[in-house]
Coordinates of C-alpha atoms in Angstrom, one line a residue:
M105 CA 62.6 43.6 -17.0
T106 CA 61.8 44.3 -20.7
L107 CA 58.3 45.0 -21.9
R108 CA 58.5 41.9 -24.1
R109 CA 59.4 39.7 -21.1
Y110 CA 56.5 41.2 -19.1
N111 CA 54.0 40.5 -21.9
E112 CA 55.2 36.8 -22.1
I113 CA 54.7 36.4 -18.3
L114 CA 51.2 38.0 -18.4
F115 CA 50.2 35.8 -21.4
A116 CA 51.3 32.6 -19.6
V117 CA 49.3 33.6 -16.5
L118 CA 46.1 34.3 -18.5
V119 CA 46.5 31.0 -20.4
T120 CA 46.9 29.1 -17.1
A121 CA 43.9 30.8 -15.6
A122 CA 41.8 29.9 -18.6
A123 CA 42.8 26.3 -18.5
V124 CA 41.9 26.1 -14.8
V125 CA 38.5 27.6 -15.4
L126 CA 37.9 25.2 -18.3
V127 CA 38.8 22.1 -16.1
V128 CA 36.5 23.3 -13.3
Y129 CA 33.6 23.9 -15.8
L130 CA 34.0 20.4 -17.3
L131 CA 34.1 18.8 -13.8
R132 CA 31.2 20.7 -12.6
F133 CA 28.8 20.6 -15.6
G134 CA 30.2 18.3 -18.2
L135 CA 30.7 15.2 -16.1
H136 CA 28.1 15.5 -13.3
G137 CA 25.5 17.8 -14.8
H138 CA 23.5 14.8 -16.3
H139 CA 23.4 12.9 -13.1
E140 CA 22.2 16.0 -11.1
E141 CA 19.4 16.6 -13.6
R142 CA 18.1 13.0 -13.2
A143 CA 18.3 13.1 -9.5
S144 CA 16.2 16.2 -9.3
V145 CA 13.3 14.9 -11.3
P146 CA 10.2 15.9 -9.2
G147 CA 7.1 13.8 -8.6
A148 CA 8.6 10.4 -9.4
P149 CA 6.3 7.7 -8.0
S150 CA 9.2 5.3 -7.2
P151 CA 12.6 5.8 -5.6
P152 CA 14.9 7.9 -7.9
D153 CA 17.5 5.2 -8.4
R154 CA 14.9 2.9 -10.0
S155 CA 12.3 5.0 -11.7
L156 CA 13.6 8.2 -13.2
A157 CA 11.4 9.5 -16.0
P158 CA 13.1 10.2 -19.3
A159 CA 13.8 13.9 -20.1
G160 CA 10.6 15.6 -21.3
A161 CA 8.3 12.7 -20.3
K162 CA 4.9 13.8 -19.1
R163 CA 2.2 12.2 -17.0
S164 CA -1.4 12.6 -17.9
L165 CA -4.7 11.9 -16.2
A166 CA -7.1 9.1 -17.1
L167 CA -10.6 9.3 -15.7
C168 CA -12.1 5.9 -15.6
L169 CA -15.7 4.6 -15.7
P170 CA -17.4 4.8 -12.3
S171 CA -18.6 2.2 -9.9
F172 CA -21.8 2.9 -7.9
V173 CA -24.1 1.4 -5.3
P174 CA -27.6 0.5 -6.8
G175 CA -30.3 2.6 -5.4
T176 CA -28.1 5.5 -4.4
D177 CA -26.8 8.7 -6.1
W178 CA -23.1 8.2 -5.3
Q179 CA -20.6 7.5 -8.1
Y180 CA -16.9 6.7 -7.7
F181 CA -14.5 7.5 -10.6
P182 CA -11.0 6.1 -10.4
V183 CA -8.3 8.4 -11.6
A184 CA -5.1 6.9 -13.0
G185 CA -1.7 8.3 -14.1
V186 CA -0.5 7.5 -17.6
G187 CA 3.0 7.8 -19.0
G188 CA 6.1 9.4 -17.6
V189 CA 7.6 6.3 -16.0
P190 CA 8.7 3.0 -17.7
A191 CA 6.2 0.3 -17.0
A192 CA 8.9 -2.0 -15.7
T193 CA 9.5 0.3 -12.7
A194 CA 5.9 1.0 -11.9
A195 CA 4.9 -0.3 -8.4
S196 CA 3.4 -3.7 -8.7
T197 CA 0.6 -5.1 -6.6
P198 CA -0.9 -8.5 -6.2
W199 CA -4.4 -7.1 -6.1
T200 CA -6.6 -7.5 -9.2
T201 CA -9.7 -5.4 -8.9
S202 CA -12.5 -3.9 -10.9
L203 CA -10.9 -0.5 -10.4
T204 CA -8.1 -1.2 -12.9
E205 CA -10.4 -3.0 -15.3
A206 CA -12.6 0.1 -15.5
C207 CA -9.8 2.2 -16.9
H208 CA -9.3 0.3 -20.2
L209 CA -5.7 1.6 -20.6
A210 CA -3.0 0.1 -22.8
E211 CA -0.7 -2.3 -21.1
G212 CA 2.5 -0.7 -20.1
S213 CA 1.1 2.8 -19.9
F214 CA -0.8 2.3 -16.7
Q215 CA 0.8 3.7 -13.5
G216 CA -2.0 2.8 -11.1
I217 CA -4.9 4.6 -9.5
F218 CA -3.9 7.5 -7.3
D219 CA -7.3 9.0 -6.3
V220 CA -11.0 8.6 -6.7
V221 CA -13.5 11.3 -7.7
I222 CA -16.7 11.0 -5.6
R223 CA -19.8 12.5 -7.3
N224 CA -23.4 12.8 -6.3
S225 CA -25.4 12.4 -9.5
S226 CA -28.4 14.4 -8.2
T227 CA -26.6 17.4 -6.8
N228 CA -23.3 17.1 -8.9
E229 CA -21.3 17.5 -5.6
Q230 CA -17.8 16.4 -6.4
R231 CA -14.6 15.9 -4.3
L232 CA -11.5 13.7 -4.0
L233 CA -11.2 10.7 -1.8
L234 CA -7.6 11.5 -0.8
G235 CA -6.5 14.8 -2.2
H236 CA -2.9 13.9 -1.6
P237 CA -0.4 11.4 -3.1
G238 CA -1.3 7.8 -2.6
Q239 CA -2.3 4.5 -4.3
I240 CA -5.9 3.1 -4.4
L241 CA -5.5 -0.6 -4.6
D242 CA -9.1 -1.7 -4.1
M243 CA -12.6 -0.4 -3.4
T244 CA -15.3 -2.8 -2.2
L245 CA -19.0 -1.7 -2.4
P246 CA -21.9 -3.2 -0.6
D247 CA -24.1 -5.9 -2.3
P248 CA -27.8 -5.1 -3.0
G249 CA -28.6 -8.1 -0.7
C250 CA -26.4 -6.7 2.2
G251 CA -29.5 -6.4 4.4
S252 CA -29.6 -10.2 4.5
G253 CA -25.9 -10.6 5.2
V254 CA -25.0 -11.1 1.6
G255 CA -21.9 -9.6 0.1
P256 CA -18.3 -8.8 1.1
V257 CA -19.1 -5.6 3.2
P258 CA -22.0 -4.4 5.3
C259 CA -24.7 -2.0 4.0
N260 CA -23.8 1.7 3.6
T261 CA -20.1 0.8 3.9
I262 CA -17.1 0.9 1.6
F263 CA -13.8 -0.8 2.3
W264 CA -10.8 0.9 0.7
L265 CA -7.4 -0.7 0.4
V266 CA -5.0 2.2 0.2
R267 CA -1.3 3.2 0.4
D268 CA -1.3 6.9 1.4
R269 CA 1.5 7.2 4.0
D270 CA 5.2 7.3 3.5
S271 CA 5.7 4.7 6.3
N272 CA 9.4 4.0 5.5
Q273 CA 10.2 7.7 5.1
D274 CA 12.0 7.3 1.7
G275 CA 10.1 10.3 0.1
V276 CA 7.7 8.3 -2.1
I277 CA 4.7 6.1 -1.7
D278 CA 5.0 2.7 -3.3
A279 CA 4.7 -1.0 -2.7
R280 CA 7.2 -0.8 0.2
D281 CA 4.9 1.3 2.3
E282 CA 2.0 0.1 4.4
T283 CA -1.1 -1.2 2.7
I284 CA -4.0 0.0 4.9
L285 CA -7.6 -1.1 5.0
Y286 CA -10.0 1.8 5.6
A287 CA -13.8 1.9 6.0
S288 CA -16.1 4.7 5.1
D289 CA -19.8 5.3 4.6
L290 CA -21.1 5.9 1.0
T291 CA -20.2 9.6 1.1
A292 CA -16.6 8.7 1.9
R293 CA -16.1 12.1 3.7
S294 CA -13.7 10.4 6.2
L295 CA -11.8 7.2 6.3
S296 CA -11.5 5.0 9.5
R297 CA -8.5 2.8 9.7
L298 CA -9.2 -0.9 10.4
S299 CA -5.7 -2.5 10.0
P300 CA -3.4 -2.0 13.0
P301 CA -0.5 0.5 13.0
D302 CA 2.9 -0.6 11.7
S303 CA 1.5 -3.4 9.5
S304 CA 0.5 -4.0 5.9
V305 CA -2.7 -5.9 4.9
L306 CA -2.2 -9.2 3.1
D307 CA -5.9 -10.1 2.9
W308 CA -9.2 -9.5 4.7
I309 CA -12.7 -10.9 5.0
W310 CA -16.0 -9.6 6.4
N311 CA -18.0 -11.9 8.7
A312 CA -21.6 -10.6 8.7
R313 CA -22.7 -12.9 11.5
S314 CA -20.1 -11.8 14.0
G315 CA -19.9 -8.2 12.7
E316 CA -16.1 -8.2 12.5
V317 CA -13.5 -7.8 9.8
L318 CA -10.7 -10.4 9.9
L319 CA -7.4 -9.3 8.5
Q320 CA -4.1 -11.1 7.9
V321 CA -1.3 -8.5 8.2
Q322 CA 2.4 -8.3 7.6
L323 CA 4.1 -6.7 10.6
A324 CA 6.8 -4.1 10.1
T325 CA 9.0 -6.0 12.5
G326 CA 8.6 -9.3 10.5
G327 CA 6.1 -12.1 10.7
T328 CA 2.3 -12.0 10.2
K329 CA -0.6 -11.7 12.5
L330 CA -4.4 -12.4 12.3
V331 CA -6.4 -9.5 13.8
N332 CA -10.1 -8.6 14.0
A333 CA -11.7 -5.2 13.8
R334 CA -15.2 -4.0 14.3
L335 CA -17.0 -1.1 12.6
Q336 CA -19.2 0.3 15.4
P337 CA -17.2 2.3 16.2
A338 CA -14.5 1.6 13.6
S339 CA -11.0 1.1 15.1
P340 CA -7.8 -0.8 14.3
G341 CA -8.0 -4.5 14.9
S342 CA -6.5 -6.5 17.7
E343 CA -5.1 -10.1 17.6
V344 CA -7.7 -12.8 17.3
V345 CA -5.9 -15.9 18.6
A346 CA -5.5 -16.0 22.4
P347 CA -1.9 -15.9 23.8
R348 CA -2.3 -19.4 25.4
V349 CA -3.2 -20.9 22.0
L350 CA -0.3 -19.1 20.3
D351 CA 2.1 -20.4 22.9
Q352 CA 0.8 -24.0 22.3
L353 CA 1.3 -23.5 18.5
Q354 CA 4.9 -22.2 19.1
R355 CA 5.7 -25.3 21.2
T356 CA 4.3 -27.6 18.5
L357 CA 6.4 -25.8 15.9
H358 CA 9.5 -25.9 18.1
P359 CA 9.2 -28.9 20.5
E360 CA 12.9 -28.7 21.3
S361 CA 12.3 -25.5 23.2
A362 CA 9.9 -27.0 25.7
P363 CA 11.1 -29.0 28.8
A364 CA 10.4 -32.7 28.4
Q365 CA 8.2 -33.0 31.5
E366 CA 6.4 -29.6 31.1
N367 CA 2.7 -29.6 30.8
Q368 CA 1.9 -28.4 27.3
G369 CA -1.4 -26.7 28.4
Q370 CA -5.0 -27.5 27.5
P371 CA -5.6 -29.1 24.1
L372 CA -6.8 -26.8 21.3
F373 CA -9.9 -29.1 20.8
A374 CA -11.4 -31.3 23.4
P375 CA -12.1 -34.7 21.9
T376 CA -15.5 -36.3 22.4
T377 CA -15.4 -39.8 23.9
P378 CA -17.9 -42.0 21.9
T379 CA -20.6 -43.6 24.0
N380 CA -22.1 -46.9 22.9
P381 CA -23.3 -49.0 25.9
A382 CA -25.0 -51.5 23.7
G383 CA -21.9 -52.1 21.5
S384 CA -19.7 -52.5 24.6
S385 CA -22.1 -55.0 26.2
T386 CA -22.3 -57.1 23.0
S387 CA -18.5 -57.1 22.6
S388 CA -18.0 -58.1 26.3
G389 CA -20.6 -60.8 26.0
G390 CA -19.1 -62.3 22.9
H391 CA -16.1 -63.4 24.9

């Protein structure tokens, strides 16, 4: 083999190797590099396929005006996230509360309240309510007339509506996770869960006379349930309506499922028979 032929073969091998390297590079970085960069965006508040932040976008803190309980030193400062995620993909919530109104942020920039700074105005003690990722949907403080049963919560008690658990295990906390009702005292050093496990709160109301919190919850398995919880000691609620009554309601809703001659159980409400001896006597006497 001549030297010229040898050089031609060597040149062809080198060109082929360079072409292979170029193709691999384009496939690895040119075509898929942008996708991988987007998928690895850290700290996204919604699932990556719906809420990826633009390159270079930054989130900033917004400390909002505090709420406080008259006659006490405790103050509660909502903390919101601003920017970084398009407003259209931000987790939405049906709750309209004074927390969001206190932030005075431009529409479209608000990402929701993710924590609350708790401050004692006399000692300047400060700490966070959660200290980990979450969403604060509502905070309900006691009314000055709570001692007389006035207001939405009892005295020395705060109700917190919070999402702070990745209940569906998708790596983020958003509107698809459990909405939990917690109770705390005014110091809010610890939170006690009132809503039952594997459920999401739709609405709630405090009954001062009975001393119970009534909650309507959405079950993780589907359907809704009405439960009641008490505060002394605080514990997740149990179903309010008795099984017998629920069974009667189911039979009313689906009468085809009940045997024709089956006793449907006791009535929900016992009717009162009117008594009017005088009227009956007059009616009988007229004929």
